[in-house]
GROMACS .gro file of C-alpha atoms in nm:
model
  278
    1MET     CA    1   1.870  -7.108  -3.183
    2ALA     CA    2   2.125  -7.210  -3.457
    3HIS     CA    3   1.817  -7.026  -3.731
    4LEU     CA    4   1.748  -6.719  -3.562
    5GLY     CA    5   2.138  -6.645  -3.515
    6ARG     CA    6   2.158  -6.679  -3.916
    7LEU     CA    7   1.883  -6.484  -3.960
    8LEU     CA    8   2.033  -6.197  -3.736
    9VAL     CA    9   2.367  -6.136  -3.926
   10PRO     CA   10   2.189  -6.046  -4.260
   11LEU     CA   11   1.973  -5.830  -4.036
   12ALA     CA   12   2.231  -5.679  -3.894
   13ALA     CA   13   2.429  -5.576  -4.184
   14LEU     CA   14   2.147  -5.471  -4.370
   15VAL     CA   15   2.029  -5.172  -4.059
   16LEU     CA   16   2.346  -5.105  -4.032
   17LEU     CA   17   2.389  -5.033  -4.427
   18LEU     CA   18   2.017  -4.880  -4.447
   19TRP     CA   19   2.176  -4.686  -4.181
   20ALA     CA   20   2.507  -4.571  -4.338
   21VAL     CA   21   2.353  -4.485  -4.682
   22PRO     CA   22   2.192  -4.210  -4.630
   23GLY     CA   23   2.473  -4.070  -4.416
   24ALA     CA   24   2.653  -4.049  -4.722
   25HIS     CA   25   2.388  -3.945  -4.929
   26GLY     CA   26   2.295  -3.645  -4.654
   27ARG     CA   27   2.643  -3.483  -4.615
   28ARG     CA   28   2.525  -3.086  -4.677
   29SER     CA   29   2.793  -2.999  -4.925
   30ASN     CA   30   2.990  -2.681  -4.831
   31VAL     CA   31   2.958  -2.551  -5.210
   32ARG     CA   32   2.690  -2.245  -5.319
   33ILE     CA   33   2.443  -2.248  -5.627
   34LEU     CA   34   2.451  -1.990  -5.817
   35THR     CA   35   2.199  -1.839  -6.016
   36ASP     CA   36   2.115  -1.507  -6.207
   37GLU     CA   37   1.883  -1.368  -5.934
   38ASN     CA   38   2.152  -1.403  -5.637
   39TRP     CA   39   2.542  -1.349  -5.837
   40THR     CA   40   2.528  -0.970  -5.698
   41SER     CA   41   2.656  -1.176  -5.370
   42LEU     CA   42   2.991  -1.212  -5.546
   43LEU     CA   43   3.014  -0.843  -5.568
   44GLU     CA   44   3.130  -0.871  -5.137
   45GLY     CA   45   3.370  -1.098  -4.984
   46GLU     CA   46   3.623  -1.325  -5.135
   47TRP     CA   47   3.473  -1.620  -5.405
   48MET     CA   48   3.627  -1.897  -5.607
   49ILE     CA   49   3.369  -2.003  -5.887
   50GLU     CA   50   3.353  -2.267  -6.066
   51PHE     CA   51   3.133  -2.279  -6.396
   52TYR     CA   52   3.090  -2.642  -6.453
   53ALA     CA   53   2.765  -2.851  -6.767
   54PRO     CA   54   2.602  -3.162  -6.578
   55TRP     CA   55   2.745  -3.364  -6.953
   56CYS     CA   56   3.137  -3.232  -6.925
   57PRO     CA   57   3.355  -3.523  -6.806
   58ALA     CA   58   3.591  -3.293  -6.709
   59CYS     CA   59   3.367  -3.118  -6.393
   60GLN     CA   60   3.235  -3.446  -6.298
   61ASN     CA   61   3.617  -3.491  -6.272
   62LEU     CA   62   3.705  -3.171  -6.111
   63GLN     CA   63   3.344  -3.229  -5.852
   64PRO     CA   64   3.518  -3.452  -5.621
   65GLU     CA   65   3.852  -3.204  -5.574
   66TRP     CA   66   3.652  -2.926  -5.585
   67GLU     CA   67   3.385  -3.015  -5.278
   68SER     CA   68   3.739  -3.106  -5.095
   69PHE     CA   69   3.871  -2.751  -5.148
   70ALA     CA   70   3.505  -2.618  -5.010
   71GLU     CA   71   3.549  -2.796  -4.728
   72TRP     CA   72   3.819  -2.553  -4.623
   73GLY     CA   73   3.623  -2.259  -4.703
   74GLU     CA   74   3.562  -2.176  -4.383
   75ASP     CA   75   3.941  -2.183  -4.235
   76LEU     CA   76   4.066  -1.966  -4.563
   77GLU     CA   77   3.782  -1.711  -4.539
   78VAL     CA   78   3.669  -1.834  -4.890
   79LYS     CA   79   3.280  -1.907  -5.060
   80VAL     CA   80   3.335  -2.189  -5.250
   81ALA     CA   81   3.020  -2.195  -5.531
   82LYS     CA   82   2.920  -2.356  -5.874
   83VAL     CA   83   2.710  -2.224  -6.183
   84ASP     CA   84   2.556  -2.455  -6.369
   85VAL     CA   85   2.556  -2.323  -6.709
   86THR     CA   86   2.321  -2.519  -6.826
   87GLU     CA   87   2.094  -2.392  -6.616
   88GLN     CA   88   2.196  -2.031  -6.588
   89THR     CA   89   2.296  -1.896  -6.920
   90GLY     CA   90   2.273  -1.543  -6.782
   91LEU     CA   91   2.600  -1.563  -6.546
   92SER     CA   92   2.710  -1.797  -6.848
   93GLY     CA   93   2.741  -1.512  -7.065
   94ARG     CA   94   2.832  -1.239  -6.843
   95PHE     CA   95   3.126  -1.423  -6.830
   96ILE     CA   96   3.165  -1.544  -7.149
   97ILE     CA   97   3.232  -1.909  -7.082
   98THR     CA   98   3.344  -2.046  -7.322
   99ALA     CA   99   3.519  -2.340  -7.210
  100LEU     CA  100   3.418  -2.594  -6.955
  101PRO     CA  101   3.520  -2.566  -6.680
  102SER     CA  102   3.591  -2.256  -6.659
  103ILE     CA  103   3.739  -2.134  -6.273
  104TYR     CA  104   3.748  -1.703  -6.185
  105HIS     CA  105   3.859  -1.607  -5.796
  106CYS     CA  106   3.640  -1.241  -5.682
  107LYS     CA  107   3.785  -1.052  -5.419
  108ASP     CA  108   3.558  -0.712  -5.364
  109GLY     CA  109   3.450  -0.683  -5.726
  110GLU     CA  110   3.787  -0.740  -5.862
  111PHE     CA  111   3.712  -1.014  -6.103
  112ARG     CA  112   4.037  -1.295  -6.259
  113ARG     CA  113   4.111  -1.624  -6.421
  114TYR     CA  114   4.178  -1.881  -6.266
  115LEU     CA  115   4.447  -2.096  -6.514
  116GLY     CA  116   4.675  -2.280  -6.296
  117PRO     CA  117   4.646  -2.651  -6.204
  118ARG     CA  118   4.285  -2.789  -6.092
  119THR     CA  119   4.375  -2.996  -5.731
  120LYS     CA  120   4.236  -2.901  -5.353
  121LYS     CA  121   4.636  -2.809  -5.272
  122ASP     CA  122   4.648  -2.598  -5.606
  123PHE     CA  123   4.378  -2.449  -5.513
  124ILE     CA  124   4.432  -2.385  -5.113
  125ASN     CA  125   4.759  -2.241  -5.194
  126PHE     CA  126   4.620  -1.951  -5.465
  127ILE     CA  127   4.387  -1.853  -5.197
  128SER     CA  128   4.624  -1.900  -4.869
  129GLU     CA  129   4.913  -1.759  -5.094
  130LYS     CA  130   4.755  -1.460  -5.203
  131GLU     CA  131   4.886  -1.597  -5.550
  132TRP     CA  132   4.548  -1.393  -5.679
  133LYS     CA  133   4.799  -1.109  -5.683
  134ASN     CA  134   5.003  -1.192  -5.940
  135VAL     CA  135   4.667  -1.225  -6.196
  136GLU     CA  136   4.546  -0.930  -6.398
  137PRO     CA  137   4.161  -0.873  -6.296
  138VAL     CA  138   3.956  -0.839  -6.597
  139SER     CA  139   3.888  -0.532  -6.692
  140SER     CA  140   3.553  -0.320  -6.554
  141TRP     CA  141   3.460  -0.324  -6.943
  142PHE     CA  142   3.417  -0.650  -6.959
  143GLY     CA  143   3.334  -0.722  -6.542
  144PRO     CA  144   2.979  -0.952  -6.487
  145SER     CA  145   2.834  -0.644  -6.364
  146SER     CA  146   2.922  -0.374  -6.629
  147VAL     CA  147   2.642  -0.240  -6.920
  148LEU     CA  148   2.881  -0.470  -7.203
  149MET     CA  149   2.797  -0.816  -6.987
  150THR     CA  150   2.440  -0.724  -6.854
  151THR     CA  151   2.386  -0.668  -7.219
  152MET     CA  152   2.509  -0.950  -7.316
  153SER     CA  153   2.348  -1.146  -7.036
  154ALA     CA  154   1.992  -0.999  -7.207
  155LEU     CA  155   2.110  -1.182  -7.486
  156PHE     CA  156   2.217  -1.519  -7.375
  157GLN     CA  157   1.855  -1.567  -7.206
  158LEU     CA  158   1.690  -1.402  -7.560
  159SER     CA  159   1.866  -1.669  -7.700
  160VAL     CA  160   1.766  -1.941  -7.468
  161TYR     CA  161   1.479  -1.801  -7.517
  162ILE     CA  162   1.386  -1.866  -7.922
  163ARG     CA  163   1.484  -2.172  -7.864
  164THR     CA  164   1.256  -2.298  -7.630
  165SER     CA  165   1.018  -2.132  -7.798
  166HIS     CA  166   1.092  -2.297  -8.120
  167SER     CA  167   1.100  -2.673  -7.954
  168TYR     CA  168   0.736  -2.532  -7.863
  169PHE     CA  169   0.581  -2.413  -8.192
  170VAL     CA  170   0.747  -2.771  -8.347
  171HIS     CA  171   0.655  -2.990  -8.077
  172ASP     CA  172   0.354  -2.858  -7.852
  173LEU     CA  173   0.169  -2.709  -8.171
  174GLY     CA  174   0.277  -2.863  -8.437
  175ILE     CA  175   0.352  -2.630  -8.646
  176PRO     CA  176   0.593  -2.708  -8.950
  177ALA     CA  177   0.970  -2.576  -8.850
  178TRP     CA  178   1.028  -2.340  -9.208
  179GLY     CA  179   0.624  -2.162  -9.020
  180SER     CA  180   0.792  -2.116  -8.716
  181TYR     CA  181   1.107  -1.954  -8.896
  182LEU     CA  182   0.868  -1.685  -9.081
  183VAL     CA  183   0.708  -1.585  -8.690
  184PHE     CA  184   1.058  -1.484  -8.552
  185ALA     CA  185   1.093  -1.346  -8.927
  186PHE     CA  186   0.776  -1.094  -8.808
  187ALA     CA  187   0.866  -1.080  -8.480
  188THR     CA  188   1.233  -0.909  -8.604
  189VAL     CA  189   1.043  -0.699  -8.834
  190LEU     CA  190   0.835  -0.615  -8.571
  191SER     CA  191   1.062  -0.468  -8.341
  192GLY     CA  192   1.264  -0.379  -8.612
  193LEU     CA  193   0.978  -0.128  -8.669
  194MET     CA  194   0.950  -0.010  -8.312
  195LEU     CA  195   1.314   0.063  -8.212
  196GLY     CA  196   1.274   0.288  -8.547
  197LEU     CA  197   0.996   0.467  -8.388
  198PHE     CA  198   1.110   0.532  -8.093
  199MET     CA  199   1.425   0.611  -8.128
  200ILE     CA  200   1.318   0.865  -8.420
  201PHE     CA  201   1.048   0.971  -8.102
  202VAL     CA  202   1.380   1.041  -7.851
  203ALA     CA  203   1.584   1.218  -8.127
  204ASP     CA  204   1.311   1.441  -8.217
  205CYS     CA  205   1.229   1.544  -7.769
  206PHE     CA  206   1.601   1.593  -7.794
  207CYS     CA  207   1.711   1.748  -8.103
  208PRO     CA  208   1.392   1.959  -8.244
  209SER     CA  209   1.371   2.053  -8.580
  210LYS     CA  210   1.399   2.374  -8.758
  211ARG     CA  211   0.996   2.336  -8.867
  212ARG     CA  212   0.905   2.407  -8.456
  213LYS     CA  213   1.179   2.596  -8.331
  214PRO     CA  214   0.989   2.910  -8.319
  215GLN     CA  215   1.050   3.254  -8.530
  216GLN     CA  216   1.293   3.438  -8.451
  217GLN     CA  217   1.215   3.869  -8.482
  218ALA     CA  218   1.231   4.018  -8.809
  219THR     CA  219   1.388   4.319  -8.662
  220LYS     CA  220   1.699   4.278  -8.501
  221LYS     CA  221   1.897   4.527  -8.293
  222PRO     CA  222   2.282   4.552  -8.492
  223SER     CA  223   2.507   4.469  -8.304
  224PRO     CA  224   2.749   4.771  -8.166
  225GLU     CA  225   3.033   4.609  -8.393
  226LEU     CA  226   2.818   4.637  -8.720
  227SER     CA  227   2.637   5.014  -8.598
  228GLN     CA  228   2.919   5.242  -8.618
  229PRO     CA  229   2.988   5.150  -8.998
  230LEU     CA  230   2.639   5.224  -9.015
  231ASN     CA  231   2.651   5.537  -8.859
  232LYS     CA  232   2.942   5.635  -9.108
  233VAL     CA  233   2.750   5.523  -9.421
  234GLU     CA  234   2.483   5.756  -9.273
  235GLU     CA  235   2.703   6.048  -9.218
  236ASP     CA  236   2.842   6.047  -9.611
  237GLN     CA  237   2.454   5.982  -9.746
  238GLU     CA  238   2.406   6.321  -9.557
  239ALA     CA  239   2.732   6.529  -9.643
  240ASP     CA  240   2.647   6.423 -10.007
  241GLU     CA  241   2.311   6.557  -9.953
  242GLU     CA  242   2.427   6.877  -9.802
  243GLU     CA  243   2.708   6.864 -10.125
  244VAL     CA  244   2.428   6.839 -10.380
  245SER     CA  245   2.188   7.126 -10.236
  246GLU     CA  246   2.451   7.414 -10.212
  247GLU     CA  247   2.539   7.295 -10.596
  248GLU     CA  248   2.168   7.349 -10.681
  249THR     CA  249   2.158   7.644 -10.438
  250GLU     CA  250   2.471   7.787 -10.649
  251ASN     CA  251   2.319   7.744 -11.006
  252LYS     CA  252   2.029   7.884 -10.891
  253GLU     CA  253   2.167   8.212 -10.803
  254GLY     CA  254   2.392   8.218 -11.077
  255ALA     CA  255   2.077   8.121 -11.276
  256ASP     CA  256   1.947   8.505 -11.111
  257LYS     CA  257   2.216   8.696 -11.174
  258ASP     CA  258   2.276   8.574 -11.538
  259SER     CA  259   1.866   8.707 -11.665
  260PRO     CA  260   1.870   9.061 -11.656
  261GLN     CA  261   2.201   9.107 -11.811
  262SER     CA  262   2.014   8.870 -12.084
  263GLY     CA  263   1.776   9.126 -12.095
  264ILE     CA  264   1.975   9.395 -12.181
  265ARG     CA  265   2.173   9.224 -12.418
  266GLN     CA  266   1.837   9.153 -12.556
  267ARG     CA  267   1.772   9.518 -12.504
  268SER     CA  268   2.089   9.637 -12.677
  269VAL     CA  269   2.039   9.395 -13.002
  270GLY     CA  270   1.684   9.520 -13.049
  271PRO     CA  271   1.751   9.897 -13.193
  272SER     CA  272   2.082   9.753 -13.391
  273LEU     CA  273   1.865   9.493 -13.537
  274ALA     CA  274   1.609   9.801 -13.645
  275ALA     CA  275   1.863  10.062 -13.790
  276ASP     CA  276   2.020   9.750 -14.014
  277LYS     CA  277   1.637   9.699 -14.185
  278SER     CA  278   1.624  10.053 -14.248
   0.00000   0.00000   0.00000
């Protein structure tokens, strides 16, 4: 019996330990996980978001306080979330995360950077006392849903894709590093040419060249403003023609009148010349 009692004590302790450990690890976290696919849920309601990296010591120190703050989320009517920047590079680009950990507050699509102390009590006061109203919101130009930040997110994702592809070329396919660089250089030049051709095509569609424009008719009706000077010029020309015709008629009449007088003179001069000769 003594041996049995000695065996029961360690067995009971082992059972209690096995029962307690799954309970500790199986406790459900109140912190939501945001990704590039579900980040648009931030645009509705009130949120507190932490951007972290698993290798960051400051982020690791913040996790207990952040988890404790998340337990008050239901009472404060705020959703507490976190983003792993090593996995969600697109979200890191949308918010331009340059320091870790970074915390943002969001209220109905307005984002504000949290720069206060990082304890559970300070987080609770920031929400309950509405201290976020004293913080200037991020400009709409730099908001995560703007066109500029969407482009920045795409660039961040592209950089990760290039780095992953380079690693695949070098380590998996055995291509030298300079060969991988040549592949990316060729791809860059080719994409630039394609983009240039596309821009030329779009510009030609919206602003066609003069060769493609329909030729204007050669004969145009003169505008009313120009028709008046033209009429005056025509009238002046007609008046000049009439004056010239009148002068010509007068000259003709004068010539007709002078012709009989000249005959008379010739006739009168004729006999006198004959008398002189005699």
